[in-house]
Coordinates of C-alpha atoms and ligand atoms in Angstrom, one line a residue:
M25 CA 12.3 30.4 -12.7
N26 CA 8.5 30.0 -12.9
L27 CA 6.9 27.4 -10.7
V28 CA 3.4 26.3 -11.6
C29 CA 1.0 23.7 -10.3
P30 CA 0.5 21.0 -12.9
L31 CA -3.1 20.5 -11.8
C32 CA -4.1 24.1 -11.8
N33 CA -2.6 24.6 -15.2
G34 CA -4.0 21.4 -16.7
L35 CA -0.5 20.0 -17.5
Y36 CA -1.4 16.5 -16.2
D37 CA -3.5 14.7 -13.7
I38 CA -2.3 13.2 -10.5
D39 CA -4.5 10.3 -9.2
F40 CA -4.8 9.3 -5.6
K41 CA -6.5 6.3 -4.0
C42 CA -8.9 6.5 -1.1
V43 CA -7.2 5.5 2.1
R44 CA -10.4 4.0 3.4
C45 CA -11.8 1.9 0.5
N46 CA -9.0 2.1 -2.2
S47 CA -11.3 3.6 -4.8
P48 CA -10.2 6.3 -7.2
M49 CA -10.5 9.9 -5.9
E50 CA -11.7 12.9 -7.8
E51 CA -9.8 16.1 -7.8
R52 CA -12.1 18.9 -6.4
G53 CA -9.8 21.9 -7.0
P54 CA -7.1 23.8 -5.1
L55 CA -7.7 24.5 -1.4
V56 CA -7.1 28.2 -1.8
N57 CA -10.3 28.6 -3.9
I58 CA -12.4 26.9 -1.3
M59 CA -10.8 29.0 1.5
D60 CA -11.3 32.2 -0.6
D61 CA -15.0 31.7 -0.7
Y62 CA -15.2 30.8 3.0
S63 CA -12.9 33.4 4.6
P64 CA -10.3 35.7 3.1
Y65 CA -9.0 36.5 6.5
L66 CA -8.3 32.8 7.3
L67 CA -6.5 32.4 3.9
D68 CA -4.3 35.3 4.8
D69 CA -3.4 33.8 8.1
I70 CA -2.5 30.5 6.4
S71 CA -0.4 32.2 3.9
H72 CA 1.7 33.6 6.7
R73 CA 2.1 30.3 8.4
V74 CA 3.3 28.4 5.3
D75 CA 5.5 31.2 4.1
G76 CA 8.3 29.9 2.0
V77 CA 6.5 26.6 1.4
K78 CA 3.5 28.0 -0.5
E79 CA 5.6 28.8 -3.5
E80 CA 6.5 25.2 -4.0
R81 CA 3.3 23.5 -3.1
C82 CA -0.4 23.8 -4.1
I83 CA -2.9 22.1 -1.9
H84 CA -5.6 20.2 -3.7
T85 CA -8.7 18.6 -2.2
Y86 CA -9.6 15.1 -3.4
Q87 CA -12.8 13.3 -2.7
C88 CA -13.4 9.6 -2.9
L89 CA -16.0 8.7 -5.5
N90 CA -17.1 5.7 -3.5
C91 CA -17.3 6.7 0.1
G92 CA -17.0 10.5 0.0
Y93 CA -13.9 10.7 2.1
E94 CA -12.0 13.9 1.5
E95 CA -8.3 14.5 1.8
N96 CA -6.0 17.4 1.0
Y97 CA -2.8 16.6 -1.0
P98 CA 0.2 19.0 -1.4
I99 CA 1.0 19.1 -5.1
E100 CA 4.6 20.0 -6.0
R101 CA 4.8 22.9 -8.4
K102 CA 7.0 22.3 -11.5
E103 CA 9.2 24.6 -13.5
L104 CA 7.8 25.6 -16.8
Ligands
ZN282 ZN1 -2.9 23.7 -7.9
ZN283 ZN1 -13.4 5.8 -0.2

């Protein structure tokens, strides 16, 4: 069984609407990449806390194109 994130692998897009203004949100990439730049130590800490869950979910950051509101969404990984 091989679980992959559809967004990271370009399988398909998932669209979310902004909770503030209902405008379309743009996908800004997986949260791990942002964290990696910021602090490897923090990333390690998070990995431990979400142990068991991180295999099934990939956290992606979305930003509203209209008001700039940012939200993180857990994306379920799919079997290839
Ligand atoms: Zn992903
Ligand atoms: Zn908005």
